[in-house]
Coordinates of C-alpha atoms in Angstrom, one line a residue:
X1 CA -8.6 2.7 115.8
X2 CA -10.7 5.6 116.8
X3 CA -8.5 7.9 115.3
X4 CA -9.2 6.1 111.8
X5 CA -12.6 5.8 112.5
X6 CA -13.3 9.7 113.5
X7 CA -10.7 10.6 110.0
X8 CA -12.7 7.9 107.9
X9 CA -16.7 10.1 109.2
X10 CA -15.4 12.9 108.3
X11 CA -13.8 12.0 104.6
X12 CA -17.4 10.6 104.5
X13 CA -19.1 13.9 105.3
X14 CA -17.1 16.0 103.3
X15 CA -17.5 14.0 100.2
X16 CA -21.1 14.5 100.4
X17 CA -21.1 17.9 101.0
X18 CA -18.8 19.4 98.8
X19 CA -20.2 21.2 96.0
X20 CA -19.0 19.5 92.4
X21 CA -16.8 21.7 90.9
X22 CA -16.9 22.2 86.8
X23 CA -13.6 20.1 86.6
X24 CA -16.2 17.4 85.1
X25 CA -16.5 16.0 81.7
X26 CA -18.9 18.6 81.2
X27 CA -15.2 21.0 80.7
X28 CA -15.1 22.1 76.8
X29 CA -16.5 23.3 73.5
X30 CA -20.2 21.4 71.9
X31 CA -21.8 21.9 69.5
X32 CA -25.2 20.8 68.3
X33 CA -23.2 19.7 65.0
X34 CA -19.9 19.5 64.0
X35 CA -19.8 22.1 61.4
X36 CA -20.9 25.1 64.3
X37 CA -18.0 24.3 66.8
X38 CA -16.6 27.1 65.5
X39 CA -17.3 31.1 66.7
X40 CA -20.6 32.0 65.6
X41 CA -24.4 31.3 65.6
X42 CA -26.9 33.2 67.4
X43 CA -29.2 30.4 68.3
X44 CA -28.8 27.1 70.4
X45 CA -28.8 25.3 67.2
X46 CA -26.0 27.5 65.6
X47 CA -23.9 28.5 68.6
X48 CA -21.3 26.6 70.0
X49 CA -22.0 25.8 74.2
X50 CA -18.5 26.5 75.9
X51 CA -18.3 25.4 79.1
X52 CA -15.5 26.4 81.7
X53 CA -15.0 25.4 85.1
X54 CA -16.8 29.3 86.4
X55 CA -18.7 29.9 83.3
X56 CA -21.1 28.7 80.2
X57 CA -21.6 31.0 77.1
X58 CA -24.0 29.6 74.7
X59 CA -25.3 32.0 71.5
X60 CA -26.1 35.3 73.1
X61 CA -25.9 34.3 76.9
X62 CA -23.2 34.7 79.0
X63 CA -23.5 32.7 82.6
X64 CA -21.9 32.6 85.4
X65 CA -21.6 29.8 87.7
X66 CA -24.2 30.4 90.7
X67 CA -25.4 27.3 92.9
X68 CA -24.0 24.1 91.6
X69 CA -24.4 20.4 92.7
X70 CA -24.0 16.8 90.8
X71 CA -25.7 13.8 90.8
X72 CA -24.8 10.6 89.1
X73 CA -22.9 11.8 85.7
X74 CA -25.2 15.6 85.4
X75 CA -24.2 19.2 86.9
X76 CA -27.3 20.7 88.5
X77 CA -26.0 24.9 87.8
X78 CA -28.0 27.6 88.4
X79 CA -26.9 30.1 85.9
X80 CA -26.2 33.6 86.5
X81 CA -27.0 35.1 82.9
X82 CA -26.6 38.3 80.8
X83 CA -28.2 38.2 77.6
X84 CA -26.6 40.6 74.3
X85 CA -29.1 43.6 75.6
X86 CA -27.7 43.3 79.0
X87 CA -30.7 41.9 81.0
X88 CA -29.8 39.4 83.6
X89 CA -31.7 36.5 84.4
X90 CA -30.8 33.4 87.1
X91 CA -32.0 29.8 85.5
X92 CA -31.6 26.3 85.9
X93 CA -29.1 24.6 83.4
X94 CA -28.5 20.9 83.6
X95 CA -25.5 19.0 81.7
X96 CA -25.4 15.6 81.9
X97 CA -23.4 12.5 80.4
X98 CA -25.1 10.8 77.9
X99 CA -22.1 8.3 76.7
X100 CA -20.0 10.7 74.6
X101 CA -22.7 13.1 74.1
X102 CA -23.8 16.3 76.7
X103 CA -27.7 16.4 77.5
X104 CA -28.0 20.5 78.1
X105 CA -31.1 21.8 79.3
X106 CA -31.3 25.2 79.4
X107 CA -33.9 27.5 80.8
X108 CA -36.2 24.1 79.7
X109 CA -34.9 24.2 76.3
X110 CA -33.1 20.6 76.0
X111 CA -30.7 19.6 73.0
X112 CA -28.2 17.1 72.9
X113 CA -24.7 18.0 71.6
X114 CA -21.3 16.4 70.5
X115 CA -17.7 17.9 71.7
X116 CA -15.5 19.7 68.9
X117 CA -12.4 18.9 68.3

């Protein structure tokens, strides 16, 4: 009885501590429309958002994964990013579940997006 006690506190802790990984929804290709999931666009409205479980790349950012934590169906990342000229930059990027839809908000910019096919 203890035993399953003490194993059942500590499940307990761990699933509150450990970080979310990018294995979410969140996973995949979006686009603002349908017609820019393909390569392409130099703007959040043109450019395709991939999302892997280490990395985002949206128009002419490339991010890296920093800090990460979730909370109810959004990723809280802080993004590690390098823009086209090189310049590196660390800012907040949230993705959240909205039905079949991804909220992003990037840097403060927000857009909602559907996956590509």
């Amino acid at each position: 009885m203890i035993v399953r006690t003490s194993v059942s506190i500590v499940a307990a802790i761990l699933a509150l501590t450990v970080p979310a990984t990018a294995e979410e929804q969140q996973v995949g290709r979006w686009a603002v429309d349908a017609q820019h999931c393909g390569y392409g666009g130099d703007t959040h409205q043109t450019a395709p958002l991939t999302v892997t479980p280490t990395t985002l790349k949206w128009a002419a950012e490339s991010c890296t994964i920093g800090k990460m934590y979730k909370a109810d169906r959004a990723l809280y990342i802080e993004g590690r990013c390098s823009n086209s000229a090189g310049l590196m930059t660390k800012h907040p990027i949230t993705l959240a579940m909205k039905g079949q839809r991804l909220a992003v908000t990037w840097n403060g910019e927000h857009t909602e997006m559907q996956r590509c096919q």
